[in-house]
Short mmCIF file of C-alpha atoms in Angstrom, two decimals:
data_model
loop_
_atom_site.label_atom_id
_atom_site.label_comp_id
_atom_site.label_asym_id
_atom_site.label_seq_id
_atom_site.Cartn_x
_atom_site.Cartn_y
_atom_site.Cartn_z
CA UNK A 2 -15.70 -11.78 9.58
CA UNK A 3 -17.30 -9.41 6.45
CA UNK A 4 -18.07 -6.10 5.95
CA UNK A 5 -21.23 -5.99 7.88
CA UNK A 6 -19.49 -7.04 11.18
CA UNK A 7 -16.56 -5.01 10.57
CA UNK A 8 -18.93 -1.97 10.16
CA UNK A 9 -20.94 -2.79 13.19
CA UNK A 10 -17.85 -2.71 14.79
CA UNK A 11 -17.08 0.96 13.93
CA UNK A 12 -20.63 1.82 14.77
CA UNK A 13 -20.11 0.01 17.88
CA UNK A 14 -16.57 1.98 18.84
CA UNK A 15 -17.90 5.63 17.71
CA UNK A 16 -20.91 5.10 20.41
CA UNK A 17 -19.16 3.81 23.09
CA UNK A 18 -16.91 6.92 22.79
CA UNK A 19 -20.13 8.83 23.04
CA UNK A 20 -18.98 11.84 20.22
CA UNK A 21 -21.54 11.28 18.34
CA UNK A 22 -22.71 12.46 15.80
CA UNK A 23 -19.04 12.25 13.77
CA UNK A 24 -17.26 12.93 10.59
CA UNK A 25 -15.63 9.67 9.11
CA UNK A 26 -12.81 9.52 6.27
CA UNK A 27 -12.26 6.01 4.73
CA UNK A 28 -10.08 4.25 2.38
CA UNK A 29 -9.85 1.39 0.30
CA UNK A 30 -11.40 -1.43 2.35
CA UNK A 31 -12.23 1.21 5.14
CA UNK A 32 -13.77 2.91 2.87
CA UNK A 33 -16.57 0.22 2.05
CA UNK A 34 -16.61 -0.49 5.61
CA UNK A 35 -17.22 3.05 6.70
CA UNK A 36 -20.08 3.13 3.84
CA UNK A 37 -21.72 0.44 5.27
CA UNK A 38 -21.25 2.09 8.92
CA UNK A 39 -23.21 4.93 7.60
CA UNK A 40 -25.91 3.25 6.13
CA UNK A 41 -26.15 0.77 9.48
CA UNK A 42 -26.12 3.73 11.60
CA UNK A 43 -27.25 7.04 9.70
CA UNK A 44 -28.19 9.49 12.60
CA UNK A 45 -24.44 8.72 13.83
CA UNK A 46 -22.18 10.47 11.22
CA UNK A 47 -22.87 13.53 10.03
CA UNK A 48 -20.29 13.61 6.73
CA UNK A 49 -17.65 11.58 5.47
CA UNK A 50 -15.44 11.65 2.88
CA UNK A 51 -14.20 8.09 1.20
CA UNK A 52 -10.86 7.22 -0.53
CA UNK A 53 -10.61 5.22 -3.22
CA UNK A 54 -12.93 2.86 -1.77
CA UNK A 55 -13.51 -0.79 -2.69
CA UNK A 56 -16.67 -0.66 -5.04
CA UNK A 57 -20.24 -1.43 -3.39
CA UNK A 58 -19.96 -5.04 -5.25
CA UNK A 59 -16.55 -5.92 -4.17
CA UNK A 60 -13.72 -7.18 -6.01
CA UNK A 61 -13.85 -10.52 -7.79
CA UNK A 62 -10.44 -12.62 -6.87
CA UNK A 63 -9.87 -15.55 -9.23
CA UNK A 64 -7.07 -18.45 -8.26
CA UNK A 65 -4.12 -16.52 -9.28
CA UNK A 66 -4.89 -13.43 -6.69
CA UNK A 67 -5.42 -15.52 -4.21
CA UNK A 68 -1.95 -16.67 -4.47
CA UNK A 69 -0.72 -13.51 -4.99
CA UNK A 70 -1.80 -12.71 -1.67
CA UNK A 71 -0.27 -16.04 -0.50
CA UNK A 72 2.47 -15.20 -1.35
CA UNK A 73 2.96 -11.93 0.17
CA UNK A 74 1.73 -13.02 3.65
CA UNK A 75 4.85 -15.08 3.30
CA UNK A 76 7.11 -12.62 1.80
CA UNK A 77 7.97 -9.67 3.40
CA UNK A 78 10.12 -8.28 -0.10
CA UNK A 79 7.19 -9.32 -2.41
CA UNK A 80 4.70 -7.56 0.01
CA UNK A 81 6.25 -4.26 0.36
CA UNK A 82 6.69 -4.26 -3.59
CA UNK A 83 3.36 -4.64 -3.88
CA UNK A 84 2.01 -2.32 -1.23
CA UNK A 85 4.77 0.35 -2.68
CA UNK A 86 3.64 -0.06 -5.83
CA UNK A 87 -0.06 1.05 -5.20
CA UNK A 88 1.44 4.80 -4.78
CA UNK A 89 1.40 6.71 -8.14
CA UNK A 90 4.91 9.34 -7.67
CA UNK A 91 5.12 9.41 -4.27
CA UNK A 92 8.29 10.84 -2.91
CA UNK A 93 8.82 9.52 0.46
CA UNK A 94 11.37 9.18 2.78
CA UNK A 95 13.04 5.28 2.68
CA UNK A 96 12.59 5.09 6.63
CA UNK A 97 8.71 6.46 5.81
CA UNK A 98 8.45 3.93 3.00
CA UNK A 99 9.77 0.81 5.25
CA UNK A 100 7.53 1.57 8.09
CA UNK A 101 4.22 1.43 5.54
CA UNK A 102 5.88 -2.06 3.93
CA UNK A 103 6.00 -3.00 7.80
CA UNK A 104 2.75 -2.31 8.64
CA UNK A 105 1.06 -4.27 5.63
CA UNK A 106 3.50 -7.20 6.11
CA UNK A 107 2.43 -7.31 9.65
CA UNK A 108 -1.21 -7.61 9.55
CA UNK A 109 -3.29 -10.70 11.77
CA UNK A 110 -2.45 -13.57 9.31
CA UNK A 111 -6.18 -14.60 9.38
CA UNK A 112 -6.57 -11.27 7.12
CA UNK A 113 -4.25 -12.37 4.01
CA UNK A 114 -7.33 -14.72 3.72
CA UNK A 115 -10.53 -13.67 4.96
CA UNK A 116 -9.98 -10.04 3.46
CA UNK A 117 -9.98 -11.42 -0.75
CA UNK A 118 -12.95 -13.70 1.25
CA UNK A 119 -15.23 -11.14 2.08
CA UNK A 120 -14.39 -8.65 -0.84
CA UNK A 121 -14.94 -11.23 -3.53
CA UNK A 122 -18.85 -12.19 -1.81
CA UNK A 123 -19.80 -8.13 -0.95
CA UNK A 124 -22.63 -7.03 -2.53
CA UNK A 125 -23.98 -3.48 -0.43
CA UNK A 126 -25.07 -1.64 -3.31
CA UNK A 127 -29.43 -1.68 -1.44
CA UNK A 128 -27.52 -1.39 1.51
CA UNK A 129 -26.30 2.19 0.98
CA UNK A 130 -29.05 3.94 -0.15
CA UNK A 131 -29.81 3.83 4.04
CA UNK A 132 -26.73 6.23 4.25
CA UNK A 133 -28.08 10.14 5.23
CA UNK A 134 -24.62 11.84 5.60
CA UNK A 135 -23.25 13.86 2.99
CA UNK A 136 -20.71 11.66 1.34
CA UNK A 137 -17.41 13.04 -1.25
CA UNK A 138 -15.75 9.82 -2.50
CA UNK A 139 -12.20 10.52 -4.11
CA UNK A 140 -10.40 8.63 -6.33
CA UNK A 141 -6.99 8.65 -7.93
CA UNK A 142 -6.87 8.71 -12.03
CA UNK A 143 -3.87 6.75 -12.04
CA UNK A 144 -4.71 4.21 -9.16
CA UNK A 145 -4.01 0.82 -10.70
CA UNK A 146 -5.31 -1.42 -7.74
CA UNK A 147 -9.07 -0.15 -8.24
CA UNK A 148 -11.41 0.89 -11.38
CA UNK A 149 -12.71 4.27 -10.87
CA UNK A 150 -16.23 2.74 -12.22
CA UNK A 151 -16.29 1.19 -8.59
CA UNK A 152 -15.87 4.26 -6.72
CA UNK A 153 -18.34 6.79 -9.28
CA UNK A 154 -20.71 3.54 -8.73
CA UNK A 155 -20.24 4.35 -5.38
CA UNK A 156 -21.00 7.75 -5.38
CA UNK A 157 -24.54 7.58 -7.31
CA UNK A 158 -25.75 4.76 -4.78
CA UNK A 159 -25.08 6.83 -1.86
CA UNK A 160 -27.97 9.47 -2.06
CA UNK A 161 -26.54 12.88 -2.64
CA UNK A 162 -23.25 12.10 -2.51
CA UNK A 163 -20.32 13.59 -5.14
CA UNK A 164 -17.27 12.37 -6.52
CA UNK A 165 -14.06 13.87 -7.67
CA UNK A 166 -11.40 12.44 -9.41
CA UNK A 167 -8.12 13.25 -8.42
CA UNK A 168 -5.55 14.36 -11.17
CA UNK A 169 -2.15 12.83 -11.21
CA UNK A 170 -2.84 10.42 -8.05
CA UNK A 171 -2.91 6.89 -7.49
CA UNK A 172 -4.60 4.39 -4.86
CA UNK A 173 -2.94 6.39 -2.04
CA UNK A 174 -3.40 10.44 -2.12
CA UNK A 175 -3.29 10.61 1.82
CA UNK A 176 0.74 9.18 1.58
CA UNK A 177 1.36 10.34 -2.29
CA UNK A 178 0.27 14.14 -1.80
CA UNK A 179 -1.10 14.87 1.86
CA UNK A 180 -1.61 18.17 1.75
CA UNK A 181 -3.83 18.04 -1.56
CA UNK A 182 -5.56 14.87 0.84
CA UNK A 183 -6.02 17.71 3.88
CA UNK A 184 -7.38 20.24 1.01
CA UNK A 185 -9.75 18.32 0.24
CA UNK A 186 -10.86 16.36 3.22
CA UNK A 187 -11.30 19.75 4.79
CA UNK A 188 -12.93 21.90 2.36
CA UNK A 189 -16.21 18.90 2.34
CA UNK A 190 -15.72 18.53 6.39
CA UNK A 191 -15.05 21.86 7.28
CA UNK A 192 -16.35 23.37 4.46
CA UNK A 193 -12.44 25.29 4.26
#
């Protein structure tokens, strides 16, 4: 798989639900994928706010992250650590926090591969200048798992589109602080 088929897969689902045009909110690697939904598909969304999004040129994993991700396909402890630690102070409940560390741990063991695969080849940045809906891409000041060059790269590429860093977040300001993530979402949306 890669991001194109991934997106055309989105494309694909939003259609066949026939709700078109729609409003699409994306993060991290959903949030490249949506990207490149909009700019397969323009007349089919109609905004879309993205996440700290992997950057339109990927992320370049050397030997040593691909065993890092190794390694946490086969350990459950390591993995949640490392998912966990993507969250800049969030306060969550422990049941809250296992069920996340669950959820990563638990992917389709094809993806602990093929996901540092297709992020280390992407290159979209042509690509999105196809994309016609107004675009807001967000991105935590204190997330440590992507640069927030990627994501203001991001944001010129895509015509029109703005970008706002988020004060005192990390990777994850939909879990860390979802009410500032609603604020937000909504007032680009909804325009509330």
């Amino acid at each position: 798989f890669d991001v194109h088929s991934l997106a055309g897969d989105v494309v694909e689902n939003v259609r066949s639900l026939g709700l078109e045009p729609v409003s699409l909110v994306g993060h991290s690697t959903g949030g490249i994928i949506g990207a490149v939904a909009m700019a397969q598909a323009p007349d089919l969304f109609q905004r879309a706010v993205l996440l700290d999004p992997v950057a339109a040129t990927g992320i370049q994993f050397g030997p040593e992250m691909y065993a890092a991700f190794e390694a946490m396909s086969r350990d459950e402890n390591l993995c949640a650590t490392v998912i966990l630690s993507t969250m800049h102070d969030a306060r969550l409940p422990d049941e809250y926090r296992k069920r996340i560390a669950a959820a990563a741990y638990g992917v389709h063991p094809r993806l602990w591969r093929g996901v540092p695969d297709m992020l280390n080849t992407l290159d979209v940045r042509e690509l999105l200048r196809s994309v016609k809906a107004p675009t807001l891409v967000l991105h935590g000041e204190h997330d440590t798992l992507l640069p927030m060059a990627g994501s203001e790269e991001l944001a010129r590429l895509i015509p029109g589109a703005g970008f706002h860093r988020i004060p005192g977040r990390g990777h994850c300001t939909n879990v860390e602080d979802p009410a500032l993530f609603v604020e937000l979402t909504s007032q680009h949306l909804f325009g509330h």
